[in-house]
Every structure is written in structure tokens, then in C-alpha cells.
mmCIF file of C-alpha atoms in Angstrom:
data_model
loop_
_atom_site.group_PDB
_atom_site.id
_atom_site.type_symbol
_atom_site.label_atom_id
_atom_site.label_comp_id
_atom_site.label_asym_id
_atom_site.label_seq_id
_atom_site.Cartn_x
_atom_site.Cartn_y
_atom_site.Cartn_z
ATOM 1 C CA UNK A 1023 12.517 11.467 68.975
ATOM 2 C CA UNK A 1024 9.658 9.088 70.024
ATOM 3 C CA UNK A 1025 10.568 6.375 72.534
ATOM 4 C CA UNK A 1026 8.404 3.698 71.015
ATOM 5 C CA UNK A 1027 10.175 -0.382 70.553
ATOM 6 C CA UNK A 1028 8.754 -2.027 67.389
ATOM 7 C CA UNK A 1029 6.989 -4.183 69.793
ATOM 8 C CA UNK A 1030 4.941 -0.966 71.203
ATOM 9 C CA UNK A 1031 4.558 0.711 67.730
ATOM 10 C CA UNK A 1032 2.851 -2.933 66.874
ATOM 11 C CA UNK A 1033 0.989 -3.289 70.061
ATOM 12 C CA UNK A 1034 -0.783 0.479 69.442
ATOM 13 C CA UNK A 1035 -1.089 0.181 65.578
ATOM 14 C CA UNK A 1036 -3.462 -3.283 66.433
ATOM 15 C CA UNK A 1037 -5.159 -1.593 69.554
ATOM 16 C CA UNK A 1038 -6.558 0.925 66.672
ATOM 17 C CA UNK A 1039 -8.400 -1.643 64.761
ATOM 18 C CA UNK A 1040 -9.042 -2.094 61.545
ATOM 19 C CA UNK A 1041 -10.409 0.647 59.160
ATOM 20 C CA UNK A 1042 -13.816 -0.318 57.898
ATOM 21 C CA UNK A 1043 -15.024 -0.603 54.884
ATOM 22 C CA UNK A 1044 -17.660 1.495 53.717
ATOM 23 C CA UNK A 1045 -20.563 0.080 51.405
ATOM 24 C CA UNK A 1046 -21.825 3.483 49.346
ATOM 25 C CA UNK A 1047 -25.324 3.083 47.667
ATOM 26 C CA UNK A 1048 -25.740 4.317 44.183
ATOM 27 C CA UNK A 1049 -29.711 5.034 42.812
ATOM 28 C CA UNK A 1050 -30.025 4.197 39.045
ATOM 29 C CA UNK A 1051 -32.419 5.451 37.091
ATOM 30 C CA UNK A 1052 -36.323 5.589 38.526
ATOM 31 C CA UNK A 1053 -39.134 6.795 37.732
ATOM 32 C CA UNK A 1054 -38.699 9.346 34.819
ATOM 33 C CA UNK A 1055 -35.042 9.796 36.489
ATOM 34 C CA UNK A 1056 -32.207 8.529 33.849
ATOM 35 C CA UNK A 1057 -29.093 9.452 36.004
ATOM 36 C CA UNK A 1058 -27.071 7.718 39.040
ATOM 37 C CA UNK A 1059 -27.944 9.169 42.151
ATOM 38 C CA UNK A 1060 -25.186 10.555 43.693
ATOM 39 C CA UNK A 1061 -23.672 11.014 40.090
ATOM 40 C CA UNK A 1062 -19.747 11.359 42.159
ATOM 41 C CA UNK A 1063 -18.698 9.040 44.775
ATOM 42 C CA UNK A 1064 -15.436 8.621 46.141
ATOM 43 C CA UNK A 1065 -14.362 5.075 47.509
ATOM 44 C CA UNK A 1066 -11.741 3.640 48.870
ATOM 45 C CA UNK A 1067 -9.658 0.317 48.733
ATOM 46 C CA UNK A 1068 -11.683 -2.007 50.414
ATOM 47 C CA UNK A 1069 -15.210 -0.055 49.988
ATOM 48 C CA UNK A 1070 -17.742 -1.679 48.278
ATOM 49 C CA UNK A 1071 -20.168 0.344 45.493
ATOM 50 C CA UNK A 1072 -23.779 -1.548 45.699
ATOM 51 C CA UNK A 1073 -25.845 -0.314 42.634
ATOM 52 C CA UNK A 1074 -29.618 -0.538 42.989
ATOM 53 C CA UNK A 1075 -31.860 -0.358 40.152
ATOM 54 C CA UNK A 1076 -34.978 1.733 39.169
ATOM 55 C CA UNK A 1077 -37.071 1.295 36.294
ATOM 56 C CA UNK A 1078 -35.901 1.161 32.777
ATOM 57 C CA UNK A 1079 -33.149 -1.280 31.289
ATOM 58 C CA UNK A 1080 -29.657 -0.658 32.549
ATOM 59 C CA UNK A 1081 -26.091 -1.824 33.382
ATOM 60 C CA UNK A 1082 -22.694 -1.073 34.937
ATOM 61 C CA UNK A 1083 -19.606 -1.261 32.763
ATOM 62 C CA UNK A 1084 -15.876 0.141 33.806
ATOM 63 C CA UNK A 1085 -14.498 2.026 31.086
ATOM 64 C CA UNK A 1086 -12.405 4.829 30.915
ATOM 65 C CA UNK A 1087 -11.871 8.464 30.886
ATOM 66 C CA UNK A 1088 -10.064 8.531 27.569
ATOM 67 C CA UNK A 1089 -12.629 5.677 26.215
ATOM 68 C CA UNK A 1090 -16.485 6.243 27.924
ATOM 69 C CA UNK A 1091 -17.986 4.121 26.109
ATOM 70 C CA UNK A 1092 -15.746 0.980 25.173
ATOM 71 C CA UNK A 1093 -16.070 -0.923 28.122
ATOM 72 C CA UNK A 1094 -12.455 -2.480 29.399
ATOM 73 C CA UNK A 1095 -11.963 -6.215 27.793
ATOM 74 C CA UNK A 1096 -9.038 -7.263 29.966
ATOM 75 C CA UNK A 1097 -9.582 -9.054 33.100
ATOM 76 C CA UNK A 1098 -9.382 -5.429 35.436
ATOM 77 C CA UNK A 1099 -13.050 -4.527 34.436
ATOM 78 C CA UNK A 1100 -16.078 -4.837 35.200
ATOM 79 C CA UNK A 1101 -19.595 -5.306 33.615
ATOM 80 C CA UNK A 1102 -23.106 -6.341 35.147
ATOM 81 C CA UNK A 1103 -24.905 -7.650 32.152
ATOM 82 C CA UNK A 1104 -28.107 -6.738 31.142
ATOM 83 C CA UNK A 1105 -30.518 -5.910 34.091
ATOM 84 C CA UNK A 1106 -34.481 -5.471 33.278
ATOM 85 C CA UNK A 1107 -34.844 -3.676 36.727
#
């Protein structure tokens, strides 16, 4: 059994900090390169995805694993637009 009061448990759990968010670059396309680059990543609540773009026309839509390529239409999703590069 630990001996901690709520008080302590409180006092230690905000003398760790706060986790930081991560910001995890993703490549897309390039020069005669049509792919993301990493093609996985794996974020977490509170990480931020920044997409940079290569040559060639492209955009980011959220979709989903049942429906690839029907980009979500509620308010949950997410869609850049065109981008030129």
C-alpha cells in the first residue's frame, strides 16, 4: 500500500510536467516521387502532422478505412484544398 495523501499524489503528478507534443513531418510527393514519406506515422492526442509539399498537384483529405476515397463530409474531417506545390 503506497503512503501517498491526494495532496502528494498531486504535488508529484505536476512536478512531472506536461507531456509534449510532438510535431511529425510528412514529405509529399517530389521529384518523380508520388508517395508520402514516411507512408505510416503514429501520433498521438495532442501531436501535430505538418505536411510539406513537393512537386506535382496534391491534397490531404481524412477518409476512411472502409471508404478511401470519399472524403468524410461531417464536421470530424479534414481536407486541405487544392495545393499547386
Amino acid at each position: 500500500m503506497f503512503g501517498y495523501t491526494s495532496s502528494a499524489l498531486a504535488a508529484a503528478l505536476l512536478a512531472a510536467g506536461p507531456a509534449s507534443a510532438a510535431v511529425i513531418d510528412v514529405f509529399v510527393g517530389g521529384a518523380g516521387i508520388l508517395k508520402f514519406q514516411p507512408e505510416h506515422v503514429t501520433a498521438h492526442p495532442g501531436d501535430s502532422i505538418r505536411f510539406t509539399f513537393g512537386a506535382k498537384n496534391h491534397t490531404v483529405t481524412q477518409s476512411s478505412f472502409d471508404s478511401p476515397c470519399s472524403p468524410f463530409t461531417d464536421a470530424h474531417g479534414m481536407h486541405t484544398g487544392f495545393f499547386s506545390g
